[in-house]
mmCIF file of C-alpha atoms in Angstrom:
data_model
loop_
_atom_site.group_PDB
_atom_site.id
_atom_site.type_symbol
_atom_site.label_atom_id
_atom_site.label_comp_id
_atom_site.label_asym_id
_atom_site.label_seq_id
_atom_site.Cartn_x
_atom_site.Cartn_y
_atom_site.Cartn_z
ATOM 1 C CA MET A 1 -64.656 46.222 51.865
ATOM 2 C CA ARG A 2 -61.775 43.859 52.678
ATOM 3 C CA TYR A 3 -58.357 44.718 51.284
ATOM 4 C CA LEU A 4 -55.877 42.149 50.088
ATOM 5 C CA ILE A 5 -52.727 42.153 52.150
ATOM 6 C CA ASP A 6 -50.141 40.888 49.698
ATOM 7 C CA ARG A 7 -46.924 39.008 50.403
ATOM 8 C CA GLY A 8 -44.833 42.194 50.257
ATOM 9 C CA MET A 9 -46.993 43.831 52.939
ATOM 10 C CA ARG A 10 -46.715 40.750 55.156
ATOM 11 C CA VAL A 11 -42.911 40.837 54.835
ATOM 12 C CA PHE A 12 -42.948 44.531 55.745
ATOM 13 C CA LEU A 13 -45.181 43.885 58.776
ATOM 14 C CA ARG A 14 -42.893 41.068 59.965
ATOM 15 C CA ARG A 15 -39.890 43.385 59.751
ATOM 16 C CA CYS A 16 -41.700 46.073 61.723
ATOM 17 C CA LEU A 17 -42.714 43.558 64.377
ATOM 18 C CA SER A 18 -39.233 42.078 64.667
ATOM 19 C CA GLU A 19 -37.834 45.555 65.271
ATOM 20 C CA ASP A 20 -40.565 46.388 67.776
ATOM 21 C CA ILE A 21 -40.685 43.228 69.895
ATOM 22 C CA GLY A 22 -37.497 41.425 68.875
ATOM 23 C CA MET A 23 -37.320 38.105 70.733
ATOM 24 C CA GLY A 24 -40.816 38.424 72.186
ATOM 25 C CA ASP A 25 -42.862 40.181 74.807
ATOM 26 C CA ILE A 26 -40.991 39.698 78.093
ATOM 27 C CA THR A 27 -43.944 40.843 80.216
ATOM 28 C CA GLY A 28 -46.247 38.304 78.581
ATOM 29 C CA TYR A 29 -43.754 35.499 79.119
ATOM 30 C CA CYS A 30 -43.306 36.439 82.777
ATOM 31 C CA PHE A 31 -46.936 36.878 83.789
ATOM 32 C CA ILE A 32 -49.066 34.740 81.437
ATOM 33 C CA ASP A 33 -48.909 30.958 81.486
ATOM 34 C CA GLU A 34 -48.156 29.243 78.193
ATOM 35 C CA GLY A 35 -51.226 28.127 76.249
ATOM 36 C CA VAL A 36 -53.730 30.359 78.066
ATOM 37 C CA GLU A 37 -56.549 31.557 75.806
ATOM 38 C CA HIS A 38 -58.389 34.771 76.487
ATOM 39 C CA GLU A 39 -60.899 37.120 74.907
ATOM 40 C CA PHE A 40 -59.895 40.727 74.328
ATOM 41 C CA ILE A 41 -62.053 43.662 73.335
ATOM 42 C CA ILE A 42 -60.586 46.822 71.844
ATOM 43 C CA VAL A 43 -62.574 49.903 72.832
ATOM 44 C CA PRO A 44 -61.735 53.522 71.922
ATOM 45 C CA LYS A 45 -61.589 56.117 74.687
ATOM 46 C CA GLU A 46 -62.303 58.951 72.270
ATOM 47 C CA GLY A 47 -64.119 59.445 68.988
ATOM 48 C CA GLY A 48 -62.316 59.398 65.666
ATOM 49 C CA VAL A 49 -62.270 57.632 62.327
ATOM 50 C CA LEU A 50 -61.153 54.009 62.093
ATOM 51 C CA CYS A 51 -58.249 53.215 59.812
ATOM 52 C CA GLY A 52 -56.242 49.992 59.407
ATOM 53 C CA ILE A 53 -58.650 47.388 60.807
ATOM 54 C CA ASP A 54 -57.697 44.870 58.077
ATOM 55 C CA ILE A 55 -54.011 45.258 58.914
ATOM 56 C CA ALA A 56 -54.772 44.816 62.619
ATOM 57 C CA GLU A 57 -56.545 41.535 61.853
ATOM 58 C CA VAL A 58 -53.572 40.309 59.797
ATOM 59 C CA LEU A 59 -51.152 41.269 62.586
ATOM 60 C CA PHE A 60 -53.093 39.351 65.233
ATOM 61 C CA ARG A 61 -53.155 36.279 62.990
ATOM 62 C CA MET A 62 -49.398 36.559 62.387
ATOM 63 C CA PHE A 63 -48.926 35.898 66.112
ATOM 64 C CA ASP A 64 -51.667 33.287 66.474
ATOM 65 C CA ARG A 65 -53.069 31.714 63.293
ATOM 66 C CA SER A 66 -55.933 30.153 65.204
ATOM 67 C CA CYS A 67 -57.169 33.381 66.818
ATOM 68 C CA ARG A 68 -60.687 34.489 66.094
ATOM 69 C CA VAL A 69 -61.137 38.131 65.140
ATOM 70 C CA GLU A 70 -64.503 39.862 64.920
ATOM 71 C CA CYS A 71 -64.504 43.430 63.591
ATOM 72 C CA MET A 72 -67.516 45.532 64.544
ATOM 73 C CA PHE A 73 -66.444 48.563 62.521
ATOM 74 C CA LYS A 74 -65.033 49.053 59.030
ATOM 75 C CA ASP A 75 -62.352 51.467 57.897
ATOM 76 C CA GLY A 76 -63.721 54.960 57.479
ATOM 77 C CA MET A 77 -66.453 54.560 60.119
ATOM 78 C CA SER A 78 -66.735 57.047 62.965
ATOM 79 C CA LEU A 79 -65.700 55.624 66.322
ATOM 80 C CA ILE A 80 -67.957 55.921 69.336
ATOM 81 C CA PRO A 81 -66.157 56.206 72.686
ATOM 82 C CA GLY A 82 -66.769 53.090 74.773
ATOM 83 C CA ARG A 83 -68.180 51.016 71.903
ATOM 84 C CA ALA A 84 -66.138 47.936 70.933
ATOM 85 C CA ILE A 85 -64.235 48.075 67.650
ATOM 86 C CA LEU A 86 -62.837 44.549 67.646
ATOM 87 C CA LYS A 87 -63.167 41.319 69.616
ATOM 88 C CA LEU A 88 -60.304 38.887 69.646
ATOM 89 C CA ARG A 89 -60.011 35.393 71.121
ATOM 90 C CA GLY A 90 -56.762 33.511 71.073
ATOM 91 C CA ASN A 91 -53.487 32.775 72.799
ATOM 92 C CA ALA A 92 -53.138 35.458 75.491
ATOM 93 C CA ARG A 93 -49.379 35.883 75.079
ATOM 94 C CA ALA A 94 -49.673 36.230 71.312
ATOM 95 C CA CYS A 95 -52.601 38.652 71.425
ATOM 96 C CA LEU A 96 -50.889 40.960 73.907
ATOM 97 C CA SER A 97 -47.623 40.996 71.982
#
């Protein structure tokens, strides 16, 4: 089930991000060329229960509206160590921020 992330939640997430990364990710700016696209795969090291996948997708798109996000698990599902949770393709700097 997909949850609606309303405007208030988006404002809250923006505030959290601005506090966390401020003016941007310095490491990304130093080591990744502008405009580089890359594919990222998020894989858990340990088992657990997934929570917040919809918010993660919204956060990635806040940095790069054109990124493609593919979720392999849904909230509440048990995680399997080494099995991909999410695939992401987009601007490398934005995705790593």
